[in-house]
Coordinates of C-alpha atoms and ligand atoms in Angstrom, one line a residue:
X1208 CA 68.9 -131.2 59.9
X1209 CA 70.4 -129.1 57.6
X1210 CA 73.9 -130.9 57.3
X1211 CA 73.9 -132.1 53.8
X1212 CA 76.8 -134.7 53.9
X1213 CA 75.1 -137.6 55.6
X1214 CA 78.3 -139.7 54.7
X1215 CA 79.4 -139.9 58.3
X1216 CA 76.4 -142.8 58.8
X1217 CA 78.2 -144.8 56.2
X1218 CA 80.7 -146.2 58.9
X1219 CA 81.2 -145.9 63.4
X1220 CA 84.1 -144.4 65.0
X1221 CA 85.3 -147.5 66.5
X1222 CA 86.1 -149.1 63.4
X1223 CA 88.6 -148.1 60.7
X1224 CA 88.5 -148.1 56.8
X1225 CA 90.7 -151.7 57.1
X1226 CA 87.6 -152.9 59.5
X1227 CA 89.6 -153.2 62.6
X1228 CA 89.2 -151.9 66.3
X1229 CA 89.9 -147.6 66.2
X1230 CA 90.9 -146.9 69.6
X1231 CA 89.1 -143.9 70.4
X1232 CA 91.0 -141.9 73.0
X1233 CA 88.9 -139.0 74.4
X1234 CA 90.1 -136.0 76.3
X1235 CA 89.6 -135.9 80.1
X1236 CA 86.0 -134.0 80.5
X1237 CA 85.4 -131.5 83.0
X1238 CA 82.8 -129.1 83.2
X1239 CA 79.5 -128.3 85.1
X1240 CA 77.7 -130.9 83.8
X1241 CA 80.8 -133.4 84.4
X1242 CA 81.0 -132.4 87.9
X1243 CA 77.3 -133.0 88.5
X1244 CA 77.4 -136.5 86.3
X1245 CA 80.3 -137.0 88.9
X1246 CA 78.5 -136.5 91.8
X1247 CA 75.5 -138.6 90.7
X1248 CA 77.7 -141.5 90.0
X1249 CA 79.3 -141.5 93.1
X1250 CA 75.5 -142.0 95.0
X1251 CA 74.6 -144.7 92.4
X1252 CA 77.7 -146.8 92.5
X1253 CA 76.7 -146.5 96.7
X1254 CA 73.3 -147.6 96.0
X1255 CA 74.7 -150.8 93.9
X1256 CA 77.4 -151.9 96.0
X1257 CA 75.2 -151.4 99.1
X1258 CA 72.0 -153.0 98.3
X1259 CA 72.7 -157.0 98.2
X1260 CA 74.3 -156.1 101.2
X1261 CA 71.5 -154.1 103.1
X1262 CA 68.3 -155.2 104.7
X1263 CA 65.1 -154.3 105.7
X1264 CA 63.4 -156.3 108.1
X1265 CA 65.6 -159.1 107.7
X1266 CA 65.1 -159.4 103.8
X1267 CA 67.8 -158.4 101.4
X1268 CA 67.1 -155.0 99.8
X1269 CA 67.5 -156.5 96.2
X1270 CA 67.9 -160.2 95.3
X1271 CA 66.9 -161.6 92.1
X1272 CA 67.7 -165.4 93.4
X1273 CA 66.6 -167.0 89.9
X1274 CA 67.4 -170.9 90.6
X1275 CA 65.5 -170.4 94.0
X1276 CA 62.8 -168.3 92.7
X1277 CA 62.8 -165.9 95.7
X1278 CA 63.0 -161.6 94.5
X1279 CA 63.2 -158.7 97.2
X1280 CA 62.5 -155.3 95.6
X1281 CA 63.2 -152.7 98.4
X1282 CA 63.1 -155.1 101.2
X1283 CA 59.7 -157.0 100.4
X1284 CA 59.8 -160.3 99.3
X1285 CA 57.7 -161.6 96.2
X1286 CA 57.1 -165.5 95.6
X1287 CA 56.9 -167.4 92.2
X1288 CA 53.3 -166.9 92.8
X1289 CA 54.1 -163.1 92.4
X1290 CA 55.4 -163.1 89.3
X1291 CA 52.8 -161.6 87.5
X1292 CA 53.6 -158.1 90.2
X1293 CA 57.1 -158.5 88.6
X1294 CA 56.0 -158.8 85.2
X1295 CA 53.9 -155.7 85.1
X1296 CA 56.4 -153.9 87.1
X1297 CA 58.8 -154.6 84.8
X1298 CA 56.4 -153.5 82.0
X1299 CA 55.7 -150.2 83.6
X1300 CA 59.6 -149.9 84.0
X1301 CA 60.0 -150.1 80.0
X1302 CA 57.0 -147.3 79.2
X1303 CA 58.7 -145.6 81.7
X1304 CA 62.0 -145.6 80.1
X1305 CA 60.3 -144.7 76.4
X1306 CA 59.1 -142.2 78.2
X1307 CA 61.4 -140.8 79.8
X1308 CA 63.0 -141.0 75.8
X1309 CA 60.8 -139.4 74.0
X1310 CA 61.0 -136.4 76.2
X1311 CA 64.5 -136.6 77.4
X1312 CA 66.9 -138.4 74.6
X1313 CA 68.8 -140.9 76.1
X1314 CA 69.5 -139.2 79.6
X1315 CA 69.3 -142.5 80.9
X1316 CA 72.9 -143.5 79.2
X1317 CA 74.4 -140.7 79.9
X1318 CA 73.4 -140.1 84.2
X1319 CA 72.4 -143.8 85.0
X1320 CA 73.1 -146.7 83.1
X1321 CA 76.0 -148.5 84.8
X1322 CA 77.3 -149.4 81.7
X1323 CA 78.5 -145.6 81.4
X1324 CA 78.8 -144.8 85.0
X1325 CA 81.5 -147.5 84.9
X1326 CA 83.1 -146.8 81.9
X1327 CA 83.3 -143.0 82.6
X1328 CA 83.9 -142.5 85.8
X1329 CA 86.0 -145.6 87.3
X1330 CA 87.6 -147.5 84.5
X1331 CA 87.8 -144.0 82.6
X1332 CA 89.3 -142.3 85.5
X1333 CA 92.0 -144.8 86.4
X1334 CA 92.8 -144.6 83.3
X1335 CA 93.7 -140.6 83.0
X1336 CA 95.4 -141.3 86.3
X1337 CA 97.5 -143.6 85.5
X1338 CA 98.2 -142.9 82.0
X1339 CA 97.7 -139.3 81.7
X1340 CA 95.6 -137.6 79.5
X1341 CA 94.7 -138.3 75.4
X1342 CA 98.0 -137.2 74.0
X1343 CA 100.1 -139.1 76.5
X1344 CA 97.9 -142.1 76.4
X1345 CA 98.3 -142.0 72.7
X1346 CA 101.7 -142.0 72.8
X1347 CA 102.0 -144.1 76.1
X1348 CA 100.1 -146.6 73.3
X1349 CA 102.2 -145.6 69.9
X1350 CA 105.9 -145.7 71.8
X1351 CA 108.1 -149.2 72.2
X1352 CA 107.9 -151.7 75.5
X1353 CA 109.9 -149.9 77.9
X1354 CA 110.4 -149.6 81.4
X1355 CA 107.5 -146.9 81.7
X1356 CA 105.2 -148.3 79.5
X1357 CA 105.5 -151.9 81.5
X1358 CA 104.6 -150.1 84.7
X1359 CA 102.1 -148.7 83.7
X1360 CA 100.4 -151.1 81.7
X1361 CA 100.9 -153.5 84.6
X1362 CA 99.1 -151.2 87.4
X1363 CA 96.1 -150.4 85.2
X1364 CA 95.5 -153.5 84.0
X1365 CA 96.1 -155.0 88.0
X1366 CA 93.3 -152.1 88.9
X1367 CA 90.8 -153.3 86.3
X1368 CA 90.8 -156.3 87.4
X1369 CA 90.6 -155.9 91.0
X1370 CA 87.8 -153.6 90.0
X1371 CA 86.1 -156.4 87.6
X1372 CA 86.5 -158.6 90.6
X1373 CA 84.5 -156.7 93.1
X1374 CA 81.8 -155.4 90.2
X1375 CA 81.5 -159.3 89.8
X1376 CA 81.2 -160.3 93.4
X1377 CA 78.5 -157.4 93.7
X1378 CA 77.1 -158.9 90.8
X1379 CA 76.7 -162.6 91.9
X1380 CA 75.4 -161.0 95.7
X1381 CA 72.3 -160.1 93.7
X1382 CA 71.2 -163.7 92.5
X1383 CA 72.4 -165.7 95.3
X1384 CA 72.2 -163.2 98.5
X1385 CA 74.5 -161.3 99.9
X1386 CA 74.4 -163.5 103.3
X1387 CA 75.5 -166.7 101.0
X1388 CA 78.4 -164.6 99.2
X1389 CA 79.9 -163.6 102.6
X1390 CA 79.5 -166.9 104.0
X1391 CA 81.0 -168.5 100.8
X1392 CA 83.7 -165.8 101.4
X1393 CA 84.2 -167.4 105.1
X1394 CA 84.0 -170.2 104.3
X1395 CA 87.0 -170.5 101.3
X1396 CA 86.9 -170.4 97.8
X1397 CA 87.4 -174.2 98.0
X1398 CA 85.0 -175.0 99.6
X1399 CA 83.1 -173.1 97.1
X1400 CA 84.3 -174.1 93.5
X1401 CA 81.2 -173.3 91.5
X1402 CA 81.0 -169.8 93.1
X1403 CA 84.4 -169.8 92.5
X1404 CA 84.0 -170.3 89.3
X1405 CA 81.0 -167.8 88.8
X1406 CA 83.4 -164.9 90.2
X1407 CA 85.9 -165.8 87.9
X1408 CA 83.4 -165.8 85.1
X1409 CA 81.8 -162.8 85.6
X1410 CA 85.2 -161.1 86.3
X1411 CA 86.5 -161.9 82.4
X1412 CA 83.5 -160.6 80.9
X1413 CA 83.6 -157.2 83.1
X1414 CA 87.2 -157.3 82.4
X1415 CA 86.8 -157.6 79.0
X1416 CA 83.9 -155.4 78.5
X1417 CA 85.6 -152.4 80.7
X1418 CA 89.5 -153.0 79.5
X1419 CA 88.5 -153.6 75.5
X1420 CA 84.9 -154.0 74.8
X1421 CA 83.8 -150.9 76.4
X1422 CA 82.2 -148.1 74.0
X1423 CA 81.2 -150.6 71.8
X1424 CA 78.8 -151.8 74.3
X1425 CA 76.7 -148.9 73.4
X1426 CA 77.3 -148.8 69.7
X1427 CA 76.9 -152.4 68.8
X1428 CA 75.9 -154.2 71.0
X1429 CA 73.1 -152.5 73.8
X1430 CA 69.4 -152.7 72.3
X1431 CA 68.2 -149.8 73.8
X1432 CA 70.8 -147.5 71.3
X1433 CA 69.0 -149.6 68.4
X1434 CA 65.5 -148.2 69.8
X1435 CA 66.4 -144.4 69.5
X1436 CA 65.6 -144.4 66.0
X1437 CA 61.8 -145.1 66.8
X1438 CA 61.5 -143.4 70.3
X1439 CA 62.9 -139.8 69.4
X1440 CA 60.7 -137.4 67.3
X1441 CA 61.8 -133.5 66.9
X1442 CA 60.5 -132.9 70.0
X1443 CA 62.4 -135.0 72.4
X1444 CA 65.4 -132.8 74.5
X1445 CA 68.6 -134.3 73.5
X1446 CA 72.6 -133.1 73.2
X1447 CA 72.1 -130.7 70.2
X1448 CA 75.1 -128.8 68.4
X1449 CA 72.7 -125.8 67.6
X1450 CA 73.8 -125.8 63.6
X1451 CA 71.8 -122.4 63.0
X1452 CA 73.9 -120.4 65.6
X1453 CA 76.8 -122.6 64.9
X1454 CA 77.6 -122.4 61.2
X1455 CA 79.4 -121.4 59.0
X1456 CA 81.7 -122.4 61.4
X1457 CA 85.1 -120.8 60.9
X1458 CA 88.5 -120.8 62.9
X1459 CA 88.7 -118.3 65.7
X1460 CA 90.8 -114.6 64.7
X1461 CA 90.7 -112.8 67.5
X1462 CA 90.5 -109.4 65.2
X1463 CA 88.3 -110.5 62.8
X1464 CA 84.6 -109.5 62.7
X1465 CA 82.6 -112.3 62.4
X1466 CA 78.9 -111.1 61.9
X1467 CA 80.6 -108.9 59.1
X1468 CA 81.8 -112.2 57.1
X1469 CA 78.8 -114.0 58.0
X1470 CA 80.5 -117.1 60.4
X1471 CA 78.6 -119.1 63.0
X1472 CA 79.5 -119.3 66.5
X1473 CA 81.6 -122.7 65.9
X1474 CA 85.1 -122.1 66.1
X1475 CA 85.9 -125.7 64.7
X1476 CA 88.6 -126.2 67.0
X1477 CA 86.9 -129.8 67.3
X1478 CA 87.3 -130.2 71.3
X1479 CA 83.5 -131.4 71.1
X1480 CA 85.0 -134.4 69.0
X1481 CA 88.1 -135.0 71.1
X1482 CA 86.3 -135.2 74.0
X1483 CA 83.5 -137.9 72.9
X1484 CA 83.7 -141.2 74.2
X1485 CA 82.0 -142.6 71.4
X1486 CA 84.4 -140.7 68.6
X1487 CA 81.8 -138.6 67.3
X1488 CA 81.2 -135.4 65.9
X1489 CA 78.0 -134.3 67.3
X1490 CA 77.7 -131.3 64.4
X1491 CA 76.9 -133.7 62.4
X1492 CA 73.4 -134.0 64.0
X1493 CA 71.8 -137.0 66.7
X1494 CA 73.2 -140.0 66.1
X1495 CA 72.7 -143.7 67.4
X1496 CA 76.5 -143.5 69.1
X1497 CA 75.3 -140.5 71.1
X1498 CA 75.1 -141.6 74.8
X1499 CA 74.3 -138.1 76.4
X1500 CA 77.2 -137.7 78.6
X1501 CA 77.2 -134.3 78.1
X1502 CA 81.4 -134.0 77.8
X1503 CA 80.7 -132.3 74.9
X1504 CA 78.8 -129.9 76.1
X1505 CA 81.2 -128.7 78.7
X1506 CA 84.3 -129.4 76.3
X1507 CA 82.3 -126.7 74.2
X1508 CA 81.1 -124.4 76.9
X1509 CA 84.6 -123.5 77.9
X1510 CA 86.1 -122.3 74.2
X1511 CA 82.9 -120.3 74.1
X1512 CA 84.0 -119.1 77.4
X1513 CA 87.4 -118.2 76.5
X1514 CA 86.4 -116.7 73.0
X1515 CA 83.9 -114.6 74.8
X1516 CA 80.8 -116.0 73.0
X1517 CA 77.6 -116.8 75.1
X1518 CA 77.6 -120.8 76.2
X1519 CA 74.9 -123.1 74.9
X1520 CA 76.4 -124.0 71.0
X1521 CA 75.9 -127.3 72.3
X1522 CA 73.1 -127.9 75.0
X1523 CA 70.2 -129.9 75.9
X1524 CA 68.0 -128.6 73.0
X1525 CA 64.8 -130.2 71.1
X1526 CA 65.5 -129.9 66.9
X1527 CA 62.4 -127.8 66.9
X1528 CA 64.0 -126.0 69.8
X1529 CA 67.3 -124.9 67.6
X1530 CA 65.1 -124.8 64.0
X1531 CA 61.8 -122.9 65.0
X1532 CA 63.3 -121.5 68.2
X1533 CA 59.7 -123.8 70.1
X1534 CA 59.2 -124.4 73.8
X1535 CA 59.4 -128.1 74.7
X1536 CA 55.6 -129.0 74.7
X1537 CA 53.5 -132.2 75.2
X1538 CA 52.6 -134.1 71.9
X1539 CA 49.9 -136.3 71.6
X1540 CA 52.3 -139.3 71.6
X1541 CA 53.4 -137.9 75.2
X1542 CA 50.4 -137.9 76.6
X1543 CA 49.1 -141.3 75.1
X1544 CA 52.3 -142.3 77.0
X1545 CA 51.7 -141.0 80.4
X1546 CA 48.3 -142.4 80.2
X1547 CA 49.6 -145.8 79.8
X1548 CA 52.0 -145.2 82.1
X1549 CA 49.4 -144.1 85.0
X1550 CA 46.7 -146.5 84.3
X1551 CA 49.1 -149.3 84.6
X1552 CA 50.8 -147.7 87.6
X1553 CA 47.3 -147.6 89.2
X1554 CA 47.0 -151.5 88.5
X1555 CA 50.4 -152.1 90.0
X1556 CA 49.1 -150.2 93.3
X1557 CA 45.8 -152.2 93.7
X1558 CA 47.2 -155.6 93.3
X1559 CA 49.4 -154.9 95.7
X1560 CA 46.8 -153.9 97.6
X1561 CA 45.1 -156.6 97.3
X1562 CA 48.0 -158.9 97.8
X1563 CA 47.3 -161.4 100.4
X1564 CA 49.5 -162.3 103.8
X1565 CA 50.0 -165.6 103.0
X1566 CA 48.8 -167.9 99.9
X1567 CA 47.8 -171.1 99.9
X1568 CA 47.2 -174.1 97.7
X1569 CA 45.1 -177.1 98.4
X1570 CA 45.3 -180.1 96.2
X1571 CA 43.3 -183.2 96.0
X1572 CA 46.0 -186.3 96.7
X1573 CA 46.2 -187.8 93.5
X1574 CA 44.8 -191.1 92.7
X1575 CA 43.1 -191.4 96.5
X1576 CA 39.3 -192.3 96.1
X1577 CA 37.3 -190.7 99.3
X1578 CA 36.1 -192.8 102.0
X1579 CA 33.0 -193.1 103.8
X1580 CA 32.7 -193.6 107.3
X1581 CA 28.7 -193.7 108.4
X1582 CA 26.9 -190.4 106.6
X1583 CA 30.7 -188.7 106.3
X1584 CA 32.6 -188.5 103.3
X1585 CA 36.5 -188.3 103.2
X1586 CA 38.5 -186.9 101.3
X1587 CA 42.5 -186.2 101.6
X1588 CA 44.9 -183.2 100.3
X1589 CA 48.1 -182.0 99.9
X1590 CA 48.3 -178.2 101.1
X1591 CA 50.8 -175.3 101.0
X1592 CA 50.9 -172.2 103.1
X1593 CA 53.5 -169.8 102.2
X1594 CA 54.2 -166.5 104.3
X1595 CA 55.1 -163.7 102.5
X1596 CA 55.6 -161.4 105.4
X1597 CA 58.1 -160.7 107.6
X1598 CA 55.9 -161.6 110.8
X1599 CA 55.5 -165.1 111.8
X1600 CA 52.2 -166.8 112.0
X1601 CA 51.3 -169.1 115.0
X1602 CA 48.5 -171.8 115.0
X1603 CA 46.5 -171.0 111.4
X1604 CA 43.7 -172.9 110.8
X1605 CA 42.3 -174.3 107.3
X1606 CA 38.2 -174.2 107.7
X1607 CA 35.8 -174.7 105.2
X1608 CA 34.1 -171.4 103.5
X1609 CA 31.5 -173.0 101.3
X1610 CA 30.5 -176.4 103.3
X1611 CA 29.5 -177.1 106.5
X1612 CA 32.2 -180.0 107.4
X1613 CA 36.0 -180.2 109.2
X1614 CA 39.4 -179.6 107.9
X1615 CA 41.7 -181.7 109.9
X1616 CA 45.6 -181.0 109.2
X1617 CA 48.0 -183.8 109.9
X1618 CA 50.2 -182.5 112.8
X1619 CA 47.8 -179.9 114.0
X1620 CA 47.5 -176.0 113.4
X1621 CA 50.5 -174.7 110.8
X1622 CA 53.2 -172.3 112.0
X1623 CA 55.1 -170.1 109.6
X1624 CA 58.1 -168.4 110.0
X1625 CA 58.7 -165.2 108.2
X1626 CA 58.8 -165.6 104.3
X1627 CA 58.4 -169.3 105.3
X1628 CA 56.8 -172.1 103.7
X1629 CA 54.8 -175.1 105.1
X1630 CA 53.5 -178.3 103.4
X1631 CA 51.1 -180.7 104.5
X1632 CA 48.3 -183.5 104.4
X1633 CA 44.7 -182.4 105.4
X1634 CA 41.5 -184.5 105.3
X1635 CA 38.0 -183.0 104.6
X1636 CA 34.9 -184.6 106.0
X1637 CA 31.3 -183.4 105.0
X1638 CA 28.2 -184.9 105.8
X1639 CA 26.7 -186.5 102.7
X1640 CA 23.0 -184.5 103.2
X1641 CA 25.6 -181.5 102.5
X1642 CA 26.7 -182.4 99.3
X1643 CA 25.0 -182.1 95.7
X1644 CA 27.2 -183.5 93.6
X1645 CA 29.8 -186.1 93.3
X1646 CA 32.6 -183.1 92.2
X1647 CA 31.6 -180.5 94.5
X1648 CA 33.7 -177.3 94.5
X1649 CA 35.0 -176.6 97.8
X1650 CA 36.3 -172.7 99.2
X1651 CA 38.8 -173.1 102.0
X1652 CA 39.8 -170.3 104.2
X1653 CA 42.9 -169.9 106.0
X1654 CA 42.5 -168.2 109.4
X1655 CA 44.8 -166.4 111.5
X1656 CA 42.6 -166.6 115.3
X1657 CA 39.4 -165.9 113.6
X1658 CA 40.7 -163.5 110.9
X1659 CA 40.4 -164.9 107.1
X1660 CA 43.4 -164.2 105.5
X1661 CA 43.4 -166.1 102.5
X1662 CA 40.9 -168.5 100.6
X1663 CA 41.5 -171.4 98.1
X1664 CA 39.4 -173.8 96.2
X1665 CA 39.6 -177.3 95.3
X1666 CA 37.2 -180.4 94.3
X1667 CA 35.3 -182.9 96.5
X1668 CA 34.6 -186.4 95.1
X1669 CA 32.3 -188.2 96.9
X1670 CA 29.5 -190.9 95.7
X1671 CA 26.6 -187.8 95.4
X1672 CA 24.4 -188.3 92.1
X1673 CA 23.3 -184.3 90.8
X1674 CA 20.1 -184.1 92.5
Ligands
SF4_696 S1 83.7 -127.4 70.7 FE1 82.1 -125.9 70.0 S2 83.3 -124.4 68.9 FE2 84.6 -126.2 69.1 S3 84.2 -127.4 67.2 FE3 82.8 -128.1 68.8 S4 80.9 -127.0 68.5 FE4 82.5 -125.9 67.4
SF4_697 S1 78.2 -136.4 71.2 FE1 78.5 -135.4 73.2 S2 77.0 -136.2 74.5 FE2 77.1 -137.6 72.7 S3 78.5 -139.2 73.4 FE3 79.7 -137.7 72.3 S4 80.4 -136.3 73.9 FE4 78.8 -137.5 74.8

């Protein structure tokens, strides 16, 4: 860049020369881009509040039920035996997100992360609403307890945490179901104490994050800031201050020729700065504290509006954009990028593809010996069907792939009910003439009427020398 004094990296916004908390007040944005960032939030905060709630074919939209090890993404239920789907889907998530960096900043703080959709446009909002904007909450903040300042001090901080509470009960809907929130709900919270409890939890630290915590979140304390260093190259789109156009940036005479004395386009009326949430100035060049919101484009936008300059001093701009006036175009590091990104993409598809109906799992009975009856040799299991469908199964049947022989399951032919799981006891019984050794590898199928649906192997001990 060519700003030369670099000492503005030396210290953050949120924190003063004595080392304590600066209290960053930042004018109320508004703007295209604020308007658009408005209506986005308004379909993502749906989408959040909605989806532990809705369901597709009887499954929860999104759960991420840890303790019980059962995940819906978008209405399809995956199994601990899934994981490995989850894994690489949440490794093609990640390249997705550097990705997405590389070429476009950190859009994602600015237009999705909740962190900032929160922040900006609830917590944020009630805030100008209740306390005005930056120069009365400063001095809403600077002037004695009185009468005013206890009312509304009192509201806000009564609408945060009503707020907190219902991000937190959202919150909890995703790990334990919506279905078991509600009915918890029904039920009483006393008949509930370690939900209870969990709500309560989970409504300090929102509290606390939204009411005190809140841009610091991004400076300090979220790792993806940290990464930006590594991810962005000159190429990558960010919110630039164009410094060529922009300096020597002067005050604003309305009759003075500014070409003629050789000033930029920046009028340094320093509404970019006023209106950061994170309290910086973003003349001095990208920084880490930079989420994207894009307030300081429109803060900017309208002075160059009302000074009659053309918009776009600060705007979605590359550094070789602004310095060498380039075209945004594909680097190498890109495209290695993408290529990862499709290949593993691909994968993703064809093991889902591939993903059986139901799994099972047949184990030899440990420490049983088999048992011979005339020429047949026995052998007992443990077995475990699970459905991971929505349909239910009626009368499956376990037959042997590899062996002549019979599976008999304890209890008869298994029925599973959606997403359901069924354990059991099977014995195996193969002639002797039909074995070769005395740990023979068995392949059992699983059959749904005469369709195979799902295989599984397991040993066979039996009194057999190798032939
Ligand atoms: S808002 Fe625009 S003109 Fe004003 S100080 Fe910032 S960059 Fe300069
Ligand atoms: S510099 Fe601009 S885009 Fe970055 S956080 Fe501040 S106001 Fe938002």
């Amino acid at each position: 860049m060519s700003v030369k004094d670099e000492s503005f990296r030396d210290s953050i916004a949120t924190i003063n020369e004595e080392g304590k908390r600066n209290i960053i007040y930042p004018r109320k944005p508004k703007g295209k881009f604020t308007n658009l960032r408005t209506y986005l939030s308004w379909v993502l905060l749906a989408i959040l509040f909605a989806s532990p709630f809705i369901k597709i074919n009887g499954n929860q939209f999104l759960l991420f039920n840890i303790l019980d090890r059962k995940f819906n993404i978008f209405g399809q239920p995956f199994w601990p035996q899934d994981f490995y789907l989850l894994v690489i889907s949440m490794l093609i998530g990640i390249v997705f997100i550097i990705l997405f960096t590389v070429i476009f900043g950190r859009i994602f703080c600015g237009w999705i992360c909740p962190q900032t959709i929160f922040m900006e446009m609830v917590f944020r909002k009630i805030e100008y609403w209740i306390e005005g904007d930056r120069a009365k909450q400063i001095k809403l903040d600077k002037q004695a307890w009185n009468a005013e300042k206890i009312r509304k001090k009192s509201i806000k901080w009564f609408l945060f945490a009503v707020i907190s509470f219902l991000i937190a009960n959202t919150f909890l809907a995703y790990f334990i179901g919506g279905d078991v929130l509600i009915s918890h709900i029904t039920d009483g919270p006393l008949e509930h104490l370690d939900t209870l409890f969990k709500l309560l939890a989970f409504t300090t630290i929102f509290y606390f994050v939204f009411a005190w915590f809140r841009e610091q979140v991004c400076i300090i304390a979220c790792p993806y800031g940290r990464l930006q260093g590594v991810l962005l190259d000159n190429n990558s789109v960010v919110v630039a201050y164009d410094h060529k156009r922009g300096e020597n940036r002067q005050k604003f005479r309305k009759t003075e020729d500014r070409d003629q004395k050789g000033y930029g386009d920046c009028i340094d009326c320093k509404q970019c700065v006023l209106v950061c949430p994170t309290g910086i100035d973003i003349r001095n060049g990208t920084q880490l504290e930079c989420v994207n919101c894009t307030a300081c484009i429109d803060a900017c936008d309208e002075i160059m509006d009302r000074v009659g300059f053309e918009k776009g001093l600060i705007r979605y701009a590359s550094e070789n954009n602004i310095e060498k006036e380039e075209q945004f175009k594909f680097s190498a590091r890109i495209i290695s990028y993408i290529t990862i990104l499709s290949l593993m993409l691909v994968f993703l598809i064809a093991l889902l593809f591939m993903r059986n109906d139901v799994e099972a799992n047949i184990l030899h009975l440990p420490g049983q010996m088999y048992t011979t009856k005339g020429d047949t040799i026995s052998n007992v299991y443990t077995f475990k069907v699970i459905n991971k469908t929505n349909r239910q199964f009626t009368d499956l049947k376990l037959n042997l792939v590899s062996h002549p022989g019979k599976v008999k399951i304890v209890g008869g032919p298994v029925n599973l009910a959606k997403g359901g799981l069924y354990q059991g006891t099977l014995f195996i019984d193969i002639h002797k003439n039909d074995l070769k050794s005395s740990k023979e590898k068995l392949k059992i199928g699983v059959y749904n009427q005469s369709n195979l649906i799902e295989t599984d192997k397991t040993n066979f001990s039996s009194p057999i020398k190798i032939k």
